[in-house]
Amino acid sequence: MLPLLLLWCFVAVDGGREEFPGVGPLLVTKESRRTVVSTASGEITAVDVRDGYGGAYHLQFITMAPSSLFLPVLLHTDMVFYVQSGSGRVTYIEEDENEETEHIDVVRGDIYRLEKGSIFYVQSHPDPTRDNLRIHAIFNAVDTDNTKELPAAAYSNISDLVGGFEDKVLQMGFGVSEETILAIKWVEKPPSIVPFPHTSKTVSFGALRGIRSLAADDEEVTNKKKTKAFNFFEAKPDGENCYGWSTALSHKDLKTLKGSNFGAFMVMNLSRSSMMGPYWNPKATEIAIVIQGRGMVEAVCIGKPSGETKFKATEGDVVVVPRLHPVTQMSYNDEGFILVGFSSLVGKNRPQFFAGKRSALRTLDREVMATVFNVLTAIVENLLAARVESTIYLRARRVPRNSKGR
């Protein structure tokens, strides 16, 4: 099977990106992000990635200090976001018949989707002792003449949209005086994130839900529920053992994902000296963000025998694995490796593992497999007979420290 996939490619490193030409970057370092906004109240950095199959994605990393406000914007494309730390409230109006304001109180581990055409704003928790509200958001590309292109901007500030009209148009539209319109239009534009002191008239944050610790081993957790926001650390992992745990989210778990091009969202938590079994995605591209620790990512370059590449990924880095690319993730011996990821979708996708009881290779004829590898059938039988029950297991060898990367 594998030799049939191998054609031609090579690995290049340039400007903080390690990539397969024609396929898109596999590693985008934290240092290569561009700054969109930076104030005393918060910061927004961004990066664009492509998967080589027509998929283009815009990622933003939003940090808000306590008692701050992300000003209202109009979304140009779908947005899926993950809350890395802190807590706050997301208020939004979606394009429907009711057009009523709704809100969700979010905490670490929450994921939610807002549709294009929605208006939303974010308020961080007013308690100054709390962690900064940190949100990782991904914005989908839009169709332009049967191609996927990123919009010029993921969203527009509401004040910019209103201010784009002539004064007389606004005066007639709102039915107010010229002085009112001038007062709104001809003032200094505030940044996207501003201080917003909490008062009894603004927002009352409800009791925050309990969340599952990243390092929790014995805490009791519940099954996935179709709530407004899905929380990974409240949910029961799909797979878990002493070497780590992983959870995948689909439309069945969060109904707001239905109709989007994001098919799943996953968390991978590897303990020290652990490894995710090698696998590939037939129909989905994984876009993962390292949220804690560091580790090694090894991917097979489609198109070149023994064309694997290894690189170190650290906190804040973005790892892009295009569909059909075999990949594995490994933690170091002295620290864990935690990634959260978005997954694009071009059809029903189920990760295919090379080894273990879920191995796709176990279903193939043994003699055919022996011919593929040019070995005796007995060797193939021995290779596939090993019953690895889990997809996460202890590494048998030490991850080399002198691998490419920082």
JSON list of C-alpha atoms in Angstrom, two decimals, residues 55-217:
[
{"chain": "A", "resi": 55, "resn": "GLY", "atom": "CA", "xyz": [-7.53, 24.18, 1.66]},
{"chain": "A", "resi": 56, "resn": "ALA", "atom": "CA", "xyz": [-6.56, 27.55, 3.15]},
{"chain": "A", "resi": 57, "resn": "TYR", "atom": "CA", "xyz": [-6.97, 28.53, 6.78]},
{"chain": "A", "resi": 58, "resn": "HIS", "atom": "CA", "xyz": [-6.45, 31.64, 8.88]},
{"chain": "A", "resi": 59, "resn": "LEU", "atom": "CA", "xyz": [-5.59, 31.21, 12.56]},
{"chain": "A", "resi": 60, "resn": "GLN", "atom": "CA", "xyz": [-5.75, 33.89, 15.23]},
{"chain": "A", "resi": 61, "resn": "PHE", "atom": "CA", "xyz": [-4.43, 33.73, 18.78]},
{"chain": "A", "resi": 62, "resn": "ILE", "atom": "CA", "xyz": [-6.37, 36.14, 20.99]},
{"chain": "A", "resi": 63, "resn": "THR", "atom": "CA", "xyz": [-5.18, 37.06, 24.48]},
{"chain": "A", "resi": 64, "resn": "MET", "atom": "CA", "xyz": [-7.34, 39.24, 26.74]},
{"chain": "A", "resi": 65, "resn": "ALA", "atom": "CA", "xyz": [-6.45, 40.53, 30.19]},
{"chain": "A", "resi": 66, "resn": "PRO", "atom": "CA", "xyz": [-9.19, 40.42, 32.87]},
{"chain": "A", "resi": 67, "resn": "SER", "atom": "CA", "xyz": [-11.86, 43.14, 32.53]},
{"chain": "A", "resi": 68, "resn": "SER", "atom": "CA", "xyz": [-11.27, 43.68, 28.82]},
{"chain": "A", "resi": 69, "resn": "LEU", "atom": "CA", "xyz": [-13.49, 43.70, 25.75]},
{"chain": "A", "resi": 70, "resn": "PHE", "atom": "CA", "xyz": [-12.98, 42.37, 22.23]},
{"chain": "A", "resi": 71, "resn": "LEU", "atom": "CA", "xyz": [-15.03, 44.87, 20.23]},
{"chain": "A", "resi": 72, "resn": "PRO", "atom": "CA", "xyz": [-18.02, 43.68, 18.13]},
{"chain": "A", "resi": 73, "resn": "VAL", "atom": "CA", "xyz": [-17.18, 42.36, 14.66]},
{"chain": "A", "resi": 74, "resn": "LEU", "atom": "CA", "xyz": [-19.01, 40.87, 11.67]},
{"chain": "A", "resi": 75, "resn": "LEU", "atom": "CA", "xyz": [-17.65, 37.46, 10.62]},
{"chain": "A", "resi": 76, "resn": "HIS", "atom": "CA", "xyz": [-16.76, 37.05, 6.94]},
{"chain": "A", "resi": 77, "resn": "THR", "atom": "CA", "xyz": [-16.35, 33.28, 7.26]},
{"chain": "A", "resi": 78, "resn": "ASP", "atom": "CA", "xyz": [-16.99, 30.46, 9.71]},
{"chain": "A", "resi": 79, "resn": "MET", "atom": "CA", "xyz": [-15.01, 30.58, 12.95]},
{"chain": "A", "resi": 80, "resn": "VAL", "atom": "CA", "xyz": [-14.27, 27.70, 15.32]},
{"chain": "A", "resi": 81, "resn": "PHE", "atom": "CA", "xyz": [-12.52, 28.58, 18.54]},
{"chain": "A", "resi": 82, "resn": "TYR", "atom": "CA", "xyz": [-10.90, 26.82, 21.49]},
{"chain": "A", "resi": 83, "resn": "VAL", "atom": "CA", "xyz": [-10.38, 28.38, 24.93]},
{"chain": "A", "resi": 84, "resn": "GLN", "atom": "CA", "xyz": [-6.87, 27.63, 26.15]},
{"chain": "A", "resi": 85, "resn": "SER", "atom": "CA", "xyz": [-7.03, 29.50, 29.45]},
{"chain": "A", "resi": 86, "resn": "GLY", "atom": "CA", "xyz": [-9.09, 31.92, 31.49]},
{"chain": "A", "resi": 87, "resn": "SER", "atom": "CA", "xyz": [-12.82, 32.51, 31.27]},
{"chain": "A", "resi": 88, "resn": "GLY", "atom": "CA", "xyz": [-15.24, 34.99, 29.79]},
{"chain": "A", "resi": 89, "resn": "ARG", "atom": "CA", "xyz": [-18.44, 35.51, 27.85]},
{"chain": "A", "resi": 90, "resn": "VAL", "atom": "CA", "xyz": [-19.02, 35.36, 24.10]},
{"chain": "A", "resi": 91, "resn": "THR", "atom": "CA", "xyz": [-22.10, 37.31, 22.98]},
{"chain": "A", "resi": 92, "resn": "TYR", "atom": "CA", "xyz": [-23.34, 36.85, 19.43]},
{"chain": "A", "resi": 93, "resn": "ILE", "atom": "CA", "xyz": [-26.16, 37.39, 16.95]},
{"chain": "A", "resi": 94, "resn": "GLU", "atom": "CA", "xyz": [-26.48, 34.81, 14.19]},
{"chain": "A", "resi": 95, "resn": "GLU", "atom": "CA", "xyz": [-28.26, 35.21, 10.88]},
{"chain": "A", "resi": 96, "resn": "ASP", "atom": "CA", "xyz": [-31.63, 33.62, 11.55]},
{"chain": "A", "resi": 97, "resn": "GLU", "atom": "CA", "xyz": [-35.29, 34.53, 11.84]},
{"chain": "A", "resi": 98, "resn": "ASN", "atom": "CA", "xyz": [-35.08, 35.52, 15.51]},
{"chain": "A", "resi": 99, "resn": "GLU", "atom": "CA", "xyz": [-31.89, 37.61, 15.36]},
{"chain": "A", "resi": 100, "resn": "GLU", "atom": "CA", "xyz": [-31.75, 37.62, 19.14]},
{"chain": "A", "resi": 101, "resn": "THR", "atom": "CA", "xyz": [-28.63, 38.16, 21.18]},
{"chain": "A", "resi": 102, "resn": "GLU", "atom": "CA", "xyz": [-27.28, 34.95, 22.69]},
{"chain": "A", "resi": 103, "resn": "HIS", "atom": "CA", "xyz": [-24.26, 34.31, 24.86]},
{"chain": "A", "resi": 104, "resn": "ILE", "atom": "CA", "xyz": [-22.13, 31.48, 26.21]},
{"chain": "A", "resi": 105, "resn": "ASP", "atom": "CA", "xyz": [-19.88, 31.62, 29.25]},
{"chain": "A", "resi": 106, "resn": "VAL", "atom": "CA", "xyz": [-16.63, 29.90, 28.29]},
{"chain": "A", "resi": 107, "resn": "VAL", "atom": "CA", "xyz": [-13.82, 28.33, 30.31]},
{"chain": "A", "resi": 108, "resn": "ARG", "atom": "CA", "xyz": [-10.62, 26.47, 29.54]},
{"chain": "A", "resi": 109, "resn": "GLY", "atom": "CA", "xyz": [-11.24, 23.51, 27.27]},
{"chain": "A", "resi": 110, "resn": "ASP", "atom": "CA", "xyz": [-14.39, 24.86, 25.60]},
{"chain": "A", "resi": 111, "resn": "ILE", "atom": "CA", "xyz": [-14.89, 24.74, 21.85]},
{"chain": "A", "resi": 112, "resn": "TYR", "atom": "CA", "xyz": [-17.60, 26.46, 19.85]},
{"chain": "A", "resi": 113, "resn": "ARG", "atom": "CA", "xyz": [-18.43, 27.54, 16.30]},
{"chain": "A", "resi": 114, "resn": "LEU", "atom": "CA", "xyz": [-19.84, 30.83, 15.04]},
{"chain": "A", "resi": 115, "resn": "GLU", "atom": "CA", "xyz": [-21.24, 31.00, 11.52]},
{"chain": "A", "resi": 116, "resn": "LYS", "atom": "CA", "xyz": [-20.25, 33.53, 8.90]},
{"chain": "A", "resi": 117, "resn": "GLY", "atom": "CA", "xyz": [-22.48, 36.56, 8.98]},
{"chain": "A", "resi": 118, "resn": "SER", "atom": "CA", "xyz": [-22.62, 36.48, 12.78]},
{"chain": "A", "resi": 119, "resn": "ILE", "atom": "CA", "xyz": [-21.89, 39.52, 14.91]},
{"chain": "A", "resi": 120, "resn": "PHE", "atom": "CA", "xyz": [-20.03, 38.76, 18.13]},
{"chain": "A", "resi": 121, "resn": "TYR", "atom": "CA", "xyz": [-17.94, 40.27, 20.90]},
{"chain": "A", "resi": 122, "resn": "VAL", "atom": "CA", "xyz": [-16.04, 38.84, 23.87]},
{"chain": "A", "resi": 123, "resn": "GLN", "atom": "CA", "xyz": [-15.72, 39.97, 27.49]},
{"chain": "A", "resi": 124, "resn": "SER", "atom": "CA", "xyz": [-13.06, 38.50, 29.76]},
{"chain": "A", "resi": 125, "resn": "HIS", "atom": "CA", "xyz": [-13.80, 37.74, 33.39]},
{"chain": "A", "resi": 126, "resn": "PRO", "atom": "CA", "xyz": [-13.47, 40.87, 35.57]},
{"chain": "A", "resi": 127, "resn": "ASP", "atom": "CA", "xyz": [-11.59, 39.16, 38.41]},
{"chain": "A", "resi": 128, "resn": "PRO", "atom": "CA", "xyz": [-8.00, 40.49, 38.18]},
{"chain": "A", "resi": 129, "resn": "THR", "atom": "CA", "xyz": [-6.64, 37.36, 39.87]},
{"chain": "A", "resi": 130, "resn": "ARG", "atom": "CA", "xyz": [-7.82, 35.10, 37.06]},
{"chain": "A", "resi": 131, "resn": "ASP", "atom": "CA", "xyz": [-5.73, 33.95, 34.13]},
{"chain": "A", "resi": 132, "resn": "ASN", "atom": "CA", "xyz": [-5.83, 35.85, 30.87]},
{"chain": "A", "resi": 133, "resn": "LEU", "atom": "CA", "xyz": [-8.54, 34.68, 28.49]},
{"chain": "A", "resi": 134, "resn": "ARG", "atom": "CA", "xyz": [-6.66, 33.00, 25.63]},
{"chain": "A", "resi": 135, "resn": "ILE", "atom": "CA", "xyz": [-8.61, 31.90, 22.57]},
{"chain": "A", "resi": 136, "resn": "HIS", "atom": "CA", "xyz": [-7.30, 30.00, 19.54]},
{"chain": "A", "resi": 137, "resn": "ALA", "atom": "CA", "xyz": [-9.55, 30.57, 16.52]},
{"chain": "A", "resi": 138, "resn": "ILE", "atom": "CA", "xyz": [-9.52, 29.16, 13.01]},
{"chain": "A", "resi": 139, "resn": "PHE", "atom": "CA", "xyz": [-11.31, 30.75, 10.08]},
{"chain": "A", "resi": 140, "resn": "ASN", "atom": "CA", "xyz": [-12.25, 28.80, 6.99]},
{"chain": "A", "resi": 141, "resn": "ALA", "atom": "CA", "xyz": [-11.44, 29.82, 3.44]},
{"chain": "A", "resi": 142, "resn": "VAL", "atom": "CA", "xyz": [-14.22, 31.03, 1.13]},
{"chain": "A", "resi": 143, "resn": "ASP", "atom": "CA", "xyz": [-15.13, 29.77, -2.34]},
{"chain": "A", "resi": 144, "resn": "THR", "atom": "CA", "xyz": [-13.86, 32.04, -5.11]},
{"chain": "A", "resi": 145, "resn": "ASP", "atom": "CA", "xyz": [-14.44, 30.74, -8.64]},
{"chain": "A", "resi": 146, "resn": "ASN", "atom": "CA", "xyz": [-14.30, 27.13, -7.45]},
{"chain": "A", "resi": 147, "resn": "THR", "atom": "CA", "xyz": [-11.10, 27.74, -5.48]},
{"chain": "A", "resi": 148, "resn": "LYS", "atom": "CA", "xyz": [-10.54, 28.20, -1.78]},
{"chain": "A", "resi": 149, "resn": "GLU", "atom": "CA", "xyz": [-9.14, 31.58, -0.87]},
{"chain": "A", "resi": 150, "resn": "LEU", "atom": "CA", "xyz": [-8.73, 33.38, 2.42]},
{"chain": "A", "resi": 151, "resn": "PRO", "atom": "CA", "xyz": [-10.84, 36.54, 2.75]},
{"chain": "A", "resi": 152, "resn": "ALA", "atom": "CA", "xyz": [-9.00, 39.83, 2.93]},
{"chain": "A", "resi": 153, "resn": "ALA", "atom": "CA", "xyz": [-9.96, 39.90, 6.60]},
{"chain": "A", "resi": 154, "resn": "ALA", "atom": "CA", "xyz": [-11.63, 37.30, 8.81]},
{"chain": "A", "resi": 155, "resn": "TYR", "atom": "CA", "xyz": [-14.01, 39.91, 10.19]},
{"chain": "A", "resi": 156, "resn": "SER", "atom": "CA", "xyz": [-14.85, 43.62, 10.13]},
{"chain": "A", "resi": 157, "resn": "ASN", "atom": "CA", "xyz": [-15.22, 45.98, 13.07]},
{"chain": "A", "resi": 158, "resn": "ILE", "atom": "CA", "xyz": [-18.81, 47.20, 13.37]},
{"chain": "A", "resi": 159, "resn": "SER", "atom": "CA", "xyz": [-17.69, 50.83, 13.66]},
{"chain": "A", "resi": 160, "resn": "ASP", "atom": "CA", "xyz": [-15.82, 50.50, 10.35]},
{"chain": "A", "resi": 161, "resn": "LEU", "atom": "CA", "xyz": [-18.94, 49.18, 8.62]},
{"chain": "A", "resi": 162, "resn": "VAL", "atom": "CA", "xyz": [-21.13, 51.97, 9.92]},
{"chain": "A", "resi": 163, "resn": "GLY", "atom": "CA", "xyz": [-18.51, 54.60, 9.24]},
{"chain": "A", "resi": 164, "resn": "GLY", "atom": "CA", "xyz": [-18.17, 53.51, 5.63]},
{"chain": "A", "resi": 165, "resn": "PHE", "atom": "CA", "xyz": [-21.40, 55.26, 4.63]},
{"chain": "A", "resi": 166, "resn": "GLU", "atom": "CA", "xyz": [-21.78, 58.94, 3.83]},
{"chain": "A", "resi": 167, "resn": "ASP", "atom": "CA", "xyz": [-22.93, 61.16, 6.68]},
{"chain": "A", "resi": 168, "resn": "LYS", "atom": "CA", "xyz": [-26.27, 61.97, 5.04]},
{"chain": "A", "resi": 169, "resn": "VAL", "atom": "CA", "xyz": [-27.04, 58.30, 4.46]},
{"chain": "A", "resi": 170, "resn": "LEU", "atom": "CA", "xyz": [-26.43, 57.55, 8.13]},
{"chain": "A", "resi": 171, "resn": "GLN", "atom": "CA", "xyz": [-28.40, 60.57, 9.23]},
{"chain": "A", "resi": 172, "resn": "MET", "atom": "CA", "xyz": [-31.45, 59.45, 7.23]},
{"chain": "A", "resi": 173, "resn": "GLY", "atom": "CA", "xyz": [-31.00, 55.78, 8.05]},
{"chain": "A", "resi": 174, "resn": "PHE", "atom": "CA", "xyz": [-30.82, 56.26, 11.82]},
{"chain": "A", "resi": 175, "resn": "GLY", "atom": "CA", "xyz": [-33.10, 59.28, 11.92]},
{"chain": "A", "resi": 176, "resn": "VAL", "atom": "CA", "xyz": [-30.69, 61.35, 14.01]},
{"chain": "A", "resi": 177, "resn": "SER", "atom": "CA", "xyz": [-29.03, 64.72, 13.75]},
{"chain": "A", "resi": 178, "resn": "GLU", "atom": "CA", "xyz": [-25.88, 65.49, 11.82]},
{"chain": "A", "resi": 179, "resn": "GLU", "atom": "CA", "xyz": [-24.11, 66.23, 15.10]},
{"chain": "A", "resi": 180, "resn": "THR", "atom": "CA", "xyz": [-24.77, 62.68, 16.31]},
{"chain": "A", "resi": 181, "resn": "ILE", "atom": "CA", "xyz": [-23.35, 61.15, 13.16]},
{"chain": "A", "resi": 182, "resn": "LEU", "atom": "CA", "xyz": [-20.27, 63.37, 13.26]},
{"chain": "A", "resi": 183, "resn": "ALA", "atom": "CA", "xyz": [-19.71, 62.46, 16.90]},
{"chain": "A", "resi": 184, "resn": "ILE", "atom": "CA", "xyz": [-19.67, 58.79, 15.95]},
{"chain": "A", "resi": 185, "resn": "LYS", "atom": "CA", "xyz": [-17.61, 59.01, 12.75]},
{"chain": "A", "resi": 186, "resn": "TRP", "atom": "CA", "xyz": [-14.98, 61.60, 13.52]},
{"chain": "A", "resi": 187, "resn": "VAL", "atom": "CA", "xyz": [-13.41, 60.19, 16.67]},
{"chain": "A", "resi": 188, "resn": "GLU", "atom": "CA", "xyz": [-10.24, 58.22, 17.16]},
{"chain": "A", "resi": 189, "resn": "LYS", "atom": "CA", "xyz": [-10.79, 54.55, 16.41]},
{"chain": "A", "resi": 190, "resn": "PRO", "atom": "CA", "xyz": [-10.14, 52.31, 19.45]},
{"chain": "A", "resi": 191, "resn": "PRO", "atom": "CA", "xyz": [-8.07, 49.12, 19.10]},
{"chain": "A", "resi": 192, "resn": "SER", "atom": "CA", "xyz": [-9.82, 45.75, 18.84]},
{"chain": "A", "resi": 193, "resn": "ILE", "atom": "CA", "xyz": [-9.24, 44.95, 22.53]},
{"chain": "A", "resi": 194, "resn": "VAL", "atom": "CA", "xyz": [-9.92, 47.65, 25.14]},
{"chain": "A", "resi": 195, "resn": "PRO", "atom": "CA", "xyz": [-10.33, 47.87, 28.94]},
{"chain": "A", "resi": 196, "resn": "PHE", "atom": "CA", "xyz": [-13.92, 47.30, 30.00]},
{"chain": "A", "resi": 197, "resn": "PRO", "atom": "CA", "xyz": [-14.45, 47.56, 33.77]},
{"chain": "A", "resi": 198, "resn": "HIS", "atom": "CA", "xyz": [-17.12, 45.27, 35.16]},
{"chain": "A", "resi": 199, "resn": "THR", "atom": "CA", "xyz": [-20.18, 46.87, 36.71]},
{"chain": "A", "resi": 200, "resn": "SER", "atom": "CA", "xyz": [-23.54, 45.54, 37.83]},
{"chain": "A", "resi": 201, "resn": "LYS", "atom": "CA", "xyz": [-25.03, 46.90, 34.60]},
{"chain": "A", "resi": 202, "resn": "THR", "atom": "CA", "xyz": [-22.65, 45.10, 32.24]},
{"chain": "A", "resi": 203, "resn": "VAL", "atom": "CA", "xyz": [-22.44, 41.35, 32.73]},
{"chain": "A", "resi": 204, "resn": "SER", "atom": "CA", "xyz": [-22.88, 38.93, 35.59]},
{"chain": "A", "resi": 205, "resn": "PHE", "atom": "CA", "xyz": [-20.75, 35.84, 35.06]},
{"chain": "A", "resi": 206, "resn": "GLY", "atom": "CA", "xyz": [-22.37, 32.65, 36.23]},
{"chain": "A", "resi": 207, "resn": "ALA", "atom": "CA", "xyz": [-20.62, 29.98, 38.25]},
{"chain": "A", "resi": 208, "resn": "LEU", "atom": "CA", "xyz": [-17.88, 28.45, 36.17]},
{"chain": "A", "resi": 209, "resn": "ARG", "atom": "CA", "xyz": [-18.16, 24.78, 35.39]},
{"chain": "A", "resi": 210, "resn": "GLY", "atom": "CA", "xyz": [-15.68, 22.33, 36.79]},
{"chain": "A", "resi": 211, "resn": "ILE", "atom": "CA", "xyz": [-13.03, 21.29, 34.30]},
{"chain": "A", "resi": 212, "resn": "ARG", "atom": "CA", "xyz": [-10.77, 18.31, 33.96]},
{"chain": "A", "resi": 213, "resn": "SER", "atom": "CA", "xyz": [-7.11, 18.95, 34.72]},
{"chain": "A", "resi": 214, "resn": "LEU", "atom": "CA", "xyz": [-4.64, 18.35, 31.93]},
{"chain": "A", "resi": 215, "resn": "ALA", "atom": "CA", "xyz": [-2.77, 16.03, 34.27]},
{"chain": "A", "resi": 216, "resn": "ALA", "atom": "CA", "xyz": [-5.84, 14.49, 35.92]},
{"chain": "A", "resi": 217, "resn": "ASP", "atom": "CA", "xyz": [-5.65, 10.75, 36.46]}
]
